[in-house]
Short mmCIF file of C-alpha atoms in Angstrom, two decimals:
data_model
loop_
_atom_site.label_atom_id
_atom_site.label_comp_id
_atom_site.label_asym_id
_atom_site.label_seq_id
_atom_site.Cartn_x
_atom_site.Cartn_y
_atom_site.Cartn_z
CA UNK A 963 -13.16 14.64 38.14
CA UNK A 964 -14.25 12.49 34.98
CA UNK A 965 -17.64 13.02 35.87
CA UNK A 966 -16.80 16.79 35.30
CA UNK A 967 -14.87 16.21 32.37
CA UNK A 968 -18.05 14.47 30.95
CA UNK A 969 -20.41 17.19 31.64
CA UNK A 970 -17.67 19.66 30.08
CA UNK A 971 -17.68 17.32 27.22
CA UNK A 972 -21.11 17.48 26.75
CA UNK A 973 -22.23 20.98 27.48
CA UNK A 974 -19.33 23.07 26.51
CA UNK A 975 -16.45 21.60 24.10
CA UNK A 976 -17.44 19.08 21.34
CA UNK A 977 -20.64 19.38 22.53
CA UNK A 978 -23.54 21.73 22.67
CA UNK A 979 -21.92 25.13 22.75
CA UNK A 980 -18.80 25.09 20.64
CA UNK A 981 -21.26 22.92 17.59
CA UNK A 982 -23.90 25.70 18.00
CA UNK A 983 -21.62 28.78 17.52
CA UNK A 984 -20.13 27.14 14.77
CA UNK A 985 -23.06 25.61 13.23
CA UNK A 986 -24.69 29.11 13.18
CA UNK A 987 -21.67 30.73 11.51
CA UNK A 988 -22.26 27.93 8.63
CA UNK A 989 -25.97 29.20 8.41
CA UNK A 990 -24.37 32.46 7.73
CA UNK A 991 -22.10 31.52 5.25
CA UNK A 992 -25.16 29.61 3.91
CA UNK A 993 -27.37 32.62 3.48
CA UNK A 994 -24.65 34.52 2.15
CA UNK A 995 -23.11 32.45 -0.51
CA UNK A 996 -26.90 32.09 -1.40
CA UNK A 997 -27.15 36.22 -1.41
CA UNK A 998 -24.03 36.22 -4.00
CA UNK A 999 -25.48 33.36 -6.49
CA UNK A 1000 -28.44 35.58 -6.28
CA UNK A 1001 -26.25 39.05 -6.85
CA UNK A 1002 -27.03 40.45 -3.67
CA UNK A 1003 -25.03 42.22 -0.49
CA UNK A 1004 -26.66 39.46 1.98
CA UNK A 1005 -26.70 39.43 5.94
CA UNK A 1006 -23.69 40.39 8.06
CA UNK A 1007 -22.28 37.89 10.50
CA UNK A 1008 -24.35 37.86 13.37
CA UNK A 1009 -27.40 37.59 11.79
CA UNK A 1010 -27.72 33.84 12.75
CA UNK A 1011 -26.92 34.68 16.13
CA UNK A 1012 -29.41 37.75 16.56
CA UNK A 1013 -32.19 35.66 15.01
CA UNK A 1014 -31.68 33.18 17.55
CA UNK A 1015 -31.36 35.95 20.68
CA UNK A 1016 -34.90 37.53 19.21
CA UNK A 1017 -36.52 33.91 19.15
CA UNK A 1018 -35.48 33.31 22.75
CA UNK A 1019 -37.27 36.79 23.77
CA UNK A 1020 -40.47 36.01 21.82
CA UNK A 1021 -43.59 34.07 24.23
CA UNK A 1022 -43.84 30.51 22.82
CA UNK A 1023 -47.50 29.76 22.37
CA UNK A 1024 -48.88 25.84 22.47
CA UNK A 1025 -51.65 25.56 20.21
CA UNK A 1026 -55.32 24.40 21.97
CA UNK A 1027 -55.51 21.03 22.13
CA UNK A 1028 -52.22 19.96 21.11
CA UNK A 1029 -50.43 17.27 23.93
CA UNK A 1030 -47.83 19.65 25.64
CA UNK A 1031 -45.36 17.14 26.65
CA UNK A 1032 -44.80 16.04 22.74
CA UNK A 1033 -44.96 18.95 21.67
CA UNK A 1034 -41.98 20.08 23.29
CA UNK A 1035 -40.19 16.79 22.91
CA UNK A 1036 -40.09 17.14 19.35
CA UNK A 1037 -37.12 19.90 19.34
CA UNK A 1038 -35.69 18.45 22.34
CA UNK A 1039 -35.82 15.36 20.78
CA UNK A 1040 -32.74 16.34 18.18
CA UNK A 1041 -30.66 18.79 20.39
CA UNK A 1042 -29.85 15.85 22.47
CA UNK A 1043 -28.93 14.12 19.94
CA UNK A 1044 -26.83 16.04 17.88
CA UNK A 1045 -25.16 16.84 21.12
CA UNK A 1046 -24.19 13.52 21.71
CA UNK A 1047 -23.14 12.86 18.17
CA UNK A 1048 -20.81 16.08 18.12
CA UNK A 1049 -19.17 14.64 21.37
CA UNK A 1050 -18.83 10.93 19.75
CA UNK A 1051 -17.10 12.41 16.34
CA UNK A 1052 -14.45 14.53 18.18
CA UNK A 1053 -13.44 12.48 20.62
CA UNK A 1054 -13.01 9.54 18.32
CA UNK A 1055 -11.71 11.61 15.41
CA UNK A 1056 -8.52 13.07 17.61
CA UNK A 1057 -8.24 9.94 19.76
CA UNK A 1058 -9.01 6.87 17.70
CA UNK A 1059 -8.12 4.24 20.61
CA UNK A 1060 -11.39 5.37 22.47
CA UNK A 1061 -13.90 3.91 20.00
CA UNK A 1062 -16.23 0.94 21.28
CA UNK A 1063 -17.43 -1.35 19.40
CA UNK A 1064 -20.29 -0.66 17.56
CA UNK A 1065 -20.48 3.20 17.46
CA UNK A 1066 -21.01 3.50 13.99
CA UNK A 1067 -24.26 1.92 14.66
CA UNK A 1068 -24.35 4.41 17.66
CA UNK A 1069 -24.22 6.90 14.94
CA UNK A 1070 -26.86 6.12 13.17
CA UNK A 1071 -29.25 5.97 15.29
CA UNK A 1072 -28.21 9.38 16.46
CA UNK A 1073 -28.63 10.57 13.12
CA UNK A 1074 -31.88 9.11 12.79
CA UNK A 1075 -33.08 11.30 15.95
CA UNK A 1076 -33.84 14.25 14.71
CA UNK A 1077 -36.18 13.83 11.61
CA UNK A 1078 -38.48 11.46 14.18
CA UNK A 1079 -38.13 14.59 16.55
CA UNK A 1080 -39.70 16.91 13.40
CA UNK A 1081 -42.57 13.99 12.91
CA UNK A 1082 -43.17 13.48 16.53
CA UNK A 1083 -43.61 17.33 17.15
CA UNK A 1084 -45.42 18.20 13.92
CA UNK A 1085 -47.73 15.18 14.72
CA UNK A 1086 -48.14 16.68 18.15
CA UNK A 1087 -49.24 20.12 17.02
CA UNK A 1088 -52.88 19.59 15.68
CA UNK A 1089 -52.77 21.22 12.25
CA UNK A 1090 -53.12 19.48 8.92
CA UNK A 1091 -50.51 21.30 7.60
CA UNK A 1092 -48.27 20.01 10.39
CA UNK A 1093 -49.82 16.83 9.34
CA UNK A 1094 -48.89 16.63 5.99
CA UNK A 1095 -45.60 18.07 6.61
CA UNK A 1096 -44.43 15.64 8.99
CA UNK A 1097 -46.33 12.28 6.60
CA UNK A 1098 -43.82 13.90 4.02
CA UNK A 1099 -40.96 14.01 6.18
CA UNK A 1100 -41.58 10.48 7.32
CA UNK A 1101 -41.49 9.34 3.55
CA UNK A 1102 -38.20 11.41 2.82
CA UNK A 1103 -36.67 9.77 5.71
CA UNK A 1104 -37.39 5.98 4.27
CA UNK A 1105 -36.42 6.83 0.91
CA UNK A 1106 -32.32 8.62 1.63
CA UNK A 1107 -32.13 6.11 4.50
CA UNK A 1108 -31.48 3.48 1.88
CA UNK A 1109 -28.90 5.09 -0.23
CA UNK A 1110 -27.12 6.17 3.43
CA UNK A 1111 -27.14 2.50 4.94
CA UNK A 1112 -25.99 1.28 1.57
CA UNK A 1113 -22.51 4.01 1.51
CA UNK A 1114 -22.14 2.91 5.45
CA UNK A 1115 -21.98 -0.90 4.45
CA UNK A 1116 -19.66 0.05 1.82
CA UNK A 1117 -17.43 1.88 3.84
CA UNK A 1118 -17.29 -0.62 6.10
CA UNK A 1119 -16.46 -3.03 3.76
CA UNK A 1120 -13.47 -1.34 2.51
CA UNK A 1121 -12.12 -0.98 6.17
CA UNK A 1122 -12.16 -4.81 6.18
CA UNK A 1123 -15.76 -5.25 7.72
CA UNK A 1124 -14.79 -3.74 11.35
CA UNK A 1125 -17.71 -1.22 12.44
CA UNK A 1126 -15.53 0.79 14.75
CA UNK A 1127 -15.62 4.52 13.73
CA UNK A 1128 -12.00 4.94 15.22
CA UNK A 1129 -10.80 2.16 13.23
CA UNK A 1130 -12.44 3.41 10.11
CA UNK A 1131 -10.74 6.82 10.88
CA UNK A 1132 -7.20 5.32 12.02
CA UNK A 1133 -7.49 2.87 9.06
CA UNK A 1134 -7.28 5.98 6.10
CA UNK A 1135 -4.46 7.71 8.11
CA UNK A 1136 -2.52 4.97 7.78
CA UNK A 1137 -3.58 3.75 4.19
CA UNK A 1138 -4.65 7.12 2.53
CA UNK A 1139 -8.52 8.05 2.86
CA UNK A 1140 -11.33 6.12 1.06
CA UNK A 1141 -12.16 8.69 -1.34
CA UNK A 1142 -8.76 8.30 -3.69
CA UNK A 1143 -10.71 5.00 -5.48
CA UNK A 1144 -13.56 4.43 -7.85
CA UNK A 1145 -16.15 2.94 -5.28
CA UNK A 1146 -14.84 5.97 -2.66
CA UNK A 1147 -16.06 8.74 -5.59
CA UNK A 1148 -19.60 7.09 -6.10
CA UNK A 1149 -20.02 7.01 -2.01
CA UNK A 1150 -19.34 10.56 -2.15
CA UNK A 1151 -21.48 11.45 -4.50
CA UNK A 1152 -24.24 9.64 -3.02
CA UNK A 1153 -23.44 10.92 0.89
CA UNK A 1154 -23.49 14.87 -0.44
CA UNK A 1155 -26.64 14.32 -1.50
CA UNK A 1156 -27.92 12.76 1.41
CA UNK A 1157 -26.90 15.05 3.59
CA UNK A 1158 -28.83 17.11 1.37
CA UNK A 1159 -31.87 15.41 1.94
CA UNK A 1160 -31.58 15.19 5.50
CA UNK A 1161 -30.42 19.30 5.91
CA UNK A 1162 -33.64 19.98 3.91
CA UNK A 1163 -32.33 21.71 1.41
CA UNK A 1164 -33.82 22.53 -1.43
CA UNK A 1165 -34.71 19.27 -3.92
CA UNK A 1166 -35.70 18.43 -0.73
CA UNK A 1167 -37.25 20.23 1.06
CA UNK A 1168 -40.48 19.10 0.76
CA UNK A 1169 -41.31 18.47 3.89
CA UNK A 1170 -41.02 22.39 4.88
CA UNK A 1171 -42.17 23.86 1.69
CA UNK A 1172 -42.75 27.40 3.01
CA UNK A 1173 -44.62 28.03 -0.32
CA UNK A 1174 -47.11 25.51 0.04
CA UNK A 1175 -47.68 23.62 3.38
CA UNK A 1176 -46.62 26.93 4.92
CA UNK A 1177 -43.72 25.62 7.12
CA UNK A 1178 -45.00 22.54 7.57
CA UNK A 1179 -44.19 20.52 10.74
CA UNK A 1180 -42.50 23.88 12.35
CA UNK A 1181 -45.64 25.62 11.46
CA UNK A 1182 -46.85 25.70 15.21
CA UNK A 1183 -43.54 26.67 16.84
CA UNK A 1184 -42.56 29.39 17.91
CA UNK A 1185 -40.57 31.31 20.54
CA UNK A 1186 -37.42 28.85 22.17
CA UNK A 1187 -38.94 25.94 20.66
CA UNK A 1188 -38.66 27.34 17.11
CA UNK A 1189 -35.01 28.53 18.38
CA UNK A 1190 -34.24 24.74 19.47
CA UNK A 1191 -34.72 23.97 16.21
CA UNK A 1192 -32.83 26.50 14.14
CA UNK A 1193 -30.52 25.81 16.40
CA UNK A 1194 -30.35 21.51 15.53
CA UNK A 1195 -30.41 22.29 12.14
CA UNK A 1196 -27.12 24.23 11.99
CA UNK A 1197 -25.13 22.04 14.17
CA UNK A 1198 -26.18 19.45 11.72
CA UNK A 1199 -25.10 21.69 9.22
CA UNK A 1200 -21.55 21.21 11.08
CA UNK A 1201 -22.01 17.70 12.18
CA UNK A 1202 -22.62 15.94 8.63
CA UNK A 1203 -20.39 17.24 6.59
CA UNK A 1204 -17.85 16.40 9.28
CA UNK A 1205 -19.38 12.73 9.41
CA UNK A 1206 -18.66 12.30 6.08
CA UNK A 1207 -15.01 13.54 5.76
CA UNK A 1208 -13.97 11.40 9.21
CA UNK A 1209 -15.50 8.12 6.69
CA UNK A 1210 -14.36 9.21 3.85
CA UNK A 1211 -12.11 11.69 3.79
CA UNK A 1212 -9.52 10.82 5.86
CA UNK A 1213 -11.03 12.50 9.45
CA UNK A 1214 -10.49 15.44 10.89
CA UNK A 1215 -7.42 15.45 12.73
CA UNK A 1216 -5.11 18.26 10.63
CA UNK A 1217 -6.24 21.71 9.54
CA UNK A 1218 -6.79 21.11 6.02
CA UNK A 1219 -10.17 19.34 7.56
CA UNK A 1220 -11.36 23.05 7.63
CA UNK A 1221 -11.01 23.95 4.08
CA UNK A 1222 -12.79 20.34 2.99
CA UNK A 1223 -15.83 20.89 5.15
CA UNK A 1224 -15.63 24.43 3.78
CA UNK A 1225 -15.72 22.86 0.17
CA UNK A 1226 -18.73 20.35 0.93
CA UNK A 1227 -20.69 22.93 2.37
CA UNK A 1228 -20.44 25.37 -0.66
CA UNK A 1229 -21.18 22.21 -2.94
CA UNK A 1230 -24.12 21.87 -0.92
CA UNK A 1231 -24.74 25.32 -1.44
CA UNK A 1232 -24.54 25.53 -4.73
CA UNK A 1233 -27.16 22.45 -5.23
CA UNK A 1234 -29.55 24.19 -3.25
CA UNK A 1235 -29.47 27.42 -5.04
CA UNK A 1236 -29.37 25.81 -8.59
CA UNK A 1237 -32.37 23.47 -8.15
CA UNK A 1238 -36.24 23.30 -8.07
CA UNK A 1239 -38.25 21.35 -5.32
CA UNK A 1240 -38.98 18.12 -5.72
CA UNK A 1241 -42.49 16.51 -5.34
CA UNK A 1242 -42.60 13.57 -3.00
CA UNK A 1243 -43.36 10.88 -5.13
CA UNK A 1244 -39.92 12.15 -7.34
CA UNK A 1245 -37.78 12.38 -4.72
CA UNK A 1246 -38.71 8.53 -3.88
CA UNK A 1247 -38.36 7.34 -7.09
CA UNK A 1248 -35.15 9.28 -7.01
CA UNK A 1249 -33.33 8.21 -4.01
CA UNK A 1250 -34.66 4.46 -4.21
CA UNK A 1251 -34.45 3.28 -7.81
CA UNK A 1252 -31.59 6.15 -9.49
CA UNK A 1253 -29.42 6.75 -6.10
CA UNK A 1254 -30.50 2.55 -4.42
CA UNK A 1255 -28.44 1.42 -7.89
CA UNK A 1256 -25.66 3.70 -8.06
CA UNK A 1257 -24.84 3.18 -4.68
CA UNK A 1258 -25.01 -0.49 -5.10
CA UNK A 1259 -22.56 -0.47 -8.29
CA UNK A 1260 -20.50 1.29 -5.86
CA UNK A 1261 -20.89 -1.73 -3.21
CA UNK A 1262 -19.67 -4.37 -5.84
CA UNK A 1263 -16.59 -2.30 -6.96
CA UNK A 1264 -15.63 -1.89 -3.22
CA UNK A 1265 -16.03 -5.56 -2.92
CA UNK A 1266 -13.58 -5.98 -5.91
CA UNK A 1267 -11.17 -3.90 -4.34
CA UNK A 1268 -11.46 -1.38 -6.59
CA UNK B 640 -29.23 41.25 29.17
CA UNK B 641 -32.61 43.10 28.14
CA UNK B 642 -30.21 45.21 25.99
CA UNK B 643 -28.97 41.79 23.97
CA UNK B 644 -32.53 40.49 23.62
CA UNK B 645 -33.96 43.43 22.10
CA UNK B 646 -31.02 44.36 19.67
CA UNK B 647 -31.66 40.82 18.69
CA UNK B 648 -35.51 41.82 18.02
CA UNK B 649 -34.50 45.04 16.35
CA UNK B 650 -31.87 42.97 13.86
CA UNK B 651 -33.74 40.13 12.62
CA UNK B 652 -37.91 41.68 12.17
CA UNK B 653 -39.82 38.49 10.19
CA UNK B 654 -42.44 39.50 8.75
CA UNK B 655 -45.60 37.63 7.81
CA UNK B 656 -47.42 39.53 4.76
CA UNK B 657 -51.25 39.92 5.30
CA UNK B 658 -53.53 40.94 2.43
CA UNK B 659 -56.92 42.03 4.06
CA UNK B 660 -58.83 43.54 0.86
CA UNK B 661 -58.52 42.41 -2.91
CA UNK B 662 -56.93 45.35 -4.29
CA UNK B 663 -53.71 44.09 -4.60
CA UNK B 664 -51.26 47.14 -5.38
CA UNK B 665 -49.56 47.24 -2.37
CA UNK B 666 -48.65 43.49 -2.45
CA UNK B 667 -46.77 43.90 -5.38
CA UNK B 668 -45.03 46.85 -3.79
CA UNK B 669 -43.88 44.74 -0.93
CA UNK B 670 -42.70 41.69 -3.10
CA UNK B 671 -40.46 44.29 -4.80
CA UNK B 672 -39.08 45.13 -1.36
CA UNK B 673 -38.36 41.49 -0.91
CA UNK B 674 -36.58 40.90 -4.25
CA UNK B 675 -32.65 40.93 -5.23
CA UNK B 676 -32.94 44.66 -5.97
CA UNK B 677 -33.58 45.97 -2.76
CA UNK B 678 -32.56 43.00 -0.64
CA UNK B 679 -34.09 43.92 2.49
CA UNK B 680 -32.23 40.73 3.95
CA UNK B 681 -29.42 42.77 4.36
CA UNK B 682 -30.88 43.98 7.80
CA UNK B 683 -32.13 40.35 8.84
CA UNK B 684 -35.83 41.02 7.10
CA UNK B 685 -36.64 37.33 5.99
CA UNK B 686 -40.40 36.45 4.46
CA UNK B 687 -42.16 33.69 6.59
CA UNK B 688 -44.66 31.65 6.39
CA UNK B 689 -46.77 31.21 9.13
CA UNK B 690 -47.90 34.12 11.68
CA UNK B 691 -46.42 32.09 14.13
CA UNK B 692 -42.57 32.69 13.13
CA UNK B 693 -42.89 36.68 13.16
CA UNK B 694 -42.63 39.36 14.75
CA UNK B 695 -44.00 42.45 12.12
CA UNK B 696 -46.92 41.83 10.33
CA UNK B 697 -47.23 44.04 7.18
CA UNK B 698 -51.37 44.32 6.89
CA UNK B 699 -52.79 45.78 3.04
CA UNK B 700 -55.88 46.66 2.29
CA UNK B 701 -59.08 48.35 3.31
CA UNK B 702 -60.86 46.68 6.24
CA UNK B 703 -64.77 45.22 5.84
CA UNK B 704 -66.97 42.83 7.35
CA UNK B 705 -65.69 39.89 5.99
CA UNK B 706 -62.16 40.31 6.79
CA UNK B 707 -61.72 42.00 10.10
CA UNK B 708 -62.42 38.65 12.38
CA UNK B 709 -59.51 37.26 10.02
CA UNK B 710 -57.36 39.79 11.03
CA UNK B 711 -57.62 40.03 14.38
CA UNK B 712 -57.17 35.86 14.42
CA UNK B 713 -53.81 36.55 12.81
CA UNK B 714 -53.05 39.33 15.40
CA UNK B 715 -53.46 37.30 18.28
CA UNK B 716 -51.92 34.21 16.79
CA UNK B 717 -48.83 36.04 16.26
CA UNK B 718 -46.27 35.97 19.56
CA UNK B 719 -46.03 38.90 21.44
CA UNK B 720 -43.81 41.24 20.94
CA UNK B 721 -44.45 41.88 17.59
CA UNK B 722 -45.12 44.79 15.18
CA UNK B 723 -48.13 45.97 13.01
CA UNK B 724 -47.38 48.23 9.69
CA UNK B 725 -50.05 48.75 8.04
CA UNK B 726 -48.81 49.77 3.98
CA UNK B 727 -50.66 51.55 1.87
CA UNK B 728 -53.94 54.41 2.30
CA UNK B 729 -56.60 52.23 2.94
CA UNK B 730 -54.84 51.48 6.18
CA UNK B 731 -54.34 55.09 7.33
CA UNK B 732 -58.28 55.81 6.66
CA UNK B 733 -61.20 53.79 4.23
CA UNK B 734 -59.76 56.63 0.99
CA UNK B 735 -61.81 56.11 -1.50
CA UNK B 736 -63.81 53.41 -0.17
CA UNK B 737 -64.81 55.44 2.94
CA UNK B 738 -68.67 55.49 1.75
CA UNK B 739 -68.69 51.80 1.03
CA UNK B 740 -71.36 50.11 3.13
CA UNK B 741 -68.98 46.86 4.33
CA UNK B 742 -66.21 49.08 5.37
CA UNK B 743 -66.07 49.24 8.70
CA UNK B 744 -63.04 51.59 9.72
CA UNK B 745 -59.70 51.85 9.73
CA UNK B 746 -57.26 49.92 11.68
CA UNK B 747 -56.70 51.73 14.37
CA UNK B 748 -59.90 51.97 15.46
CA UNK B 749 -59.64 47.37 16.05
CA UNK B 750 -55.79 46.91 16.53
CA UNK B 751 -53.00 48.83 17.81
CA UNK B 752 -50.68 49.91 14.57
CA UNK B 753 -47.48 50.96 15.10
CA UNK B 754 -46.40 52.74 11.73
CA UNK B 755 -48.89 53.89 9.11
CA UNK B 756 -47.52 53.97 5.55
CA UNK B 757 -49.37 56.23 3.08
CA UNK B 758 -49.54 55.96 -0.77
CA UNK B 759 -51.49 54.38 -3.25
CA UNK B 760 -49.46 52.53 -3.59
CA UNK B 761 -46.43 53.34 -1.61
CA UNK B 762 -42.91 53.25 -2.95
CA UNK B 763 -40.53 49.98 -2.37
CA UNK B 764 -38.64 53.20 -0.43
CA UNK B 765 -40.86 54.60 1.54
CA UNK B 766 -41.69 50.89 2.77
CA UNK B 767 -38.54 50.26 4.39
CA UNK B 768 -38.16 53.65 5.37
CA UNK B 769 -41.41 52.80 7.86
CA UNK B 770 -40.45 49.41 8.86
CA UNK B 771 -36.94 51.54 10.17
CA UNK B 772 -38.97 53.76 11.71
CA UNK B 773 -41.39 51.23 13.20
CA UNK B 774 -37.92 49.62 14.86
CA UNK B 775 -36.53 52.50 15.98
CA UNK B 776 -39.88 53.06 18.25
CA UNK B 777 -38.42 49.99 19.77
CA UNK B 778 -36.27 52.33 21.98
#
């Protein structure tokens, strides 16, 4: 029976079907909050889904003399884990008192996943675009991770240094979420525009640059594994917005969760379409030395309470 | 289920934009297409970058030596099923270059074309008026 309730967990609930339809419903208010900046009509509704029905008809082709098994296990790579991580936040957001220790750890790695997914597969795919796509994307990663780790080892400092995710999200129920203080503004600051970086929107989305590397690392893909990874990007559309009210924001237990991760999404939005791309070397510079030092003023106000 | 797949493939056409001659009037034709005015993203018609993502390929320009082994490298690189419309004269027959000595043919006569769009070059109008008609020989 809990062996079923796992694999219902998993496939259908919090997991991989109910984060997918949702996720691709965010892609759709993406591309048409996106058509209004730009003064047009934009896509109806199920555009995200009937993209994603044509990519599963179309014949996937491997490119000659690319290794087949990492190709593939490049897309697969993320779906997993974004799976898992959509279980891990909704369990633990509406039932704190199932946390273990150490998932926010957990949850990093998780997060991590994906991008080494996008390297491993473009890598895999024997084309120098791919190539220089996924050396970019490898660079990106190292330069938000530090910003990231920095707001997690804040926010676990201002829960009192536990690294529980259910205590984190228990903790601002009972004492009012993290974001109400000085040190809680400058973590959200620097989170929205990590989950920027690590959506690929547009500052950064260098590693994709459709104008000049083509596509980049997704340049080979097409067919179900191209679908595999619309598909992880727009439940991480879901999934990190979510991660970041359940730390900051006071988790998503009630229904005014909806109309925050409504809010950071158009934010996000509203970056991307307001913005120029980035070159590499900027976005570095950007994240480690402007972002690295914000985030770290933020670290020594959280440490005096503030 | 077949019905799902292919109303899927009839709602969201990519298309990948390939310029086979230097004359570039119908290029700019088909960039107007894709901007805010005419907003052809309104029926799922997204610009892509690599062959490998779509599934209509908008060819332009007049076919010669040089570029035909190009072309058909793009054609078969592109996953089947997937759509040719070729925009513009030059694609219907060689117009005005039909004398040249590195022309060799029109399309037809290498690649199977779906829709043929005439007009030198044709109107942002009469563009998306052939990609419709190029889905609705879908069935």
């Amino acid at each position: 029976m809990n062996f079923i309730r796992i694999l219902f967990n998993y496939f259908i609930f919090p997991g991989f079907l109910f984060t997918a339809i949702v996720g691709m419903f965010l892609t759709w208010i993406d591309r048409k909050v996106t058509a209004r900046v730009q003064m047009r009509v934009g896509p109806p509704w199920y555009q995200p889904y009937a993209d994603f029905m044509k990519l599963l008809l179309k014949e996937t082709i491997i490119p000659e003399g690319a290794s087949k098994t990492l190709f593939f296990m490049g897309p697969i790579f993320g779906l997993i884990s974004m799976s898992i991580l959509a279980v891990m936040l909704f369990t633990m957001n509406f039932s704190p008192e199932n946390s273990f220790a150490g998932d926010l750890i957990v949850m990093i790695y998780l997060l991590a996943l994906p991008p080494i997914g996008v390297i491993i597969g473009g890598s895999a795919s024997k084309n120098p675009l791919a190539s220089v796509g996924a050396s970019r994307e490898m660079t990106q990663y190292f330069a938000y991770e530090l910003p990231f780790l920095i707001t997690i080892a804040g926010i676990v400092l201002k829960s009192g240094g536990t690294i529980k995710f259910g205590e984190i999200v228990y903790l601002q129920r009972v004492n009012g979420p993290f974001l109400y203080s000085i040190s809680g503004i400058i973590f959200a600051i620097v989170f929205l525009l990590v989950i920027q970086a690590k959506l690929g929107f547009v500052p950064f989305d260098i590693p994709e640059a459709e104008q000049e590397i083509m596509a980049g690392p997704y340049i080979e893909y097409s067919g179900v594994a191209l679908a595999i990874y619309k598909i992880t990007k727009a439940m991480m559309l879901l999934l990190l917005p979510v991660f970041m009210i359940s730390i900051l924001w006071g988790g998503v237990g009630d229904w005014w969760a909806i109309l925050k991760l409504l809010l950071i999404i158009v934010l996000i939005i509203l970056i991307k379409n307001t913005n120029p791309r980035l070159r590499i070397d900027q976005a570095l510079k950007f994240f480690w030395i402007f972002l690295g030092i914000f985030a770290i003023i933020g670290l020594v106000l959280a440490m005096k309470g503030l | 289920m077949g019905d799902f797949k292919l109303w899927g493939l009839k709602k969201s056409p990519w298309v990948f934009h390939v310029a086979a001659a230097s004359c570039n009037n119908c290029d700019i034709e088909i960039l107007d297409v894709l901007t805010p005015k005419w907003d052809v993203e309104r029926f799922g018609i997204v610009l892509v970058g690599s062959p490998r993502h779509a599934d209509a390929l908008l060819i332009t320009g007049v076919l010669n030596r040089k570029s035909l082994p190009r072309v058909l490298r793009v054609y078969e690189q592109t996953p089947k099923p997937c759509l040719v419309i070729g925009v513009g004269t030059c694609t219907c027959h060689c117009h005005m270059f039909e004398k040249s000595y590195n022309v060799v043919g029109p399309y037809d006569r290498h690649i199977p074309v779906d829709v043929f769009i005439p007009g030198c070059p044709p109107k942002p109008e009469a563009i998306i008026m052939g990609v419709v008609k190029a889905l609705k020989r879908l069935g």
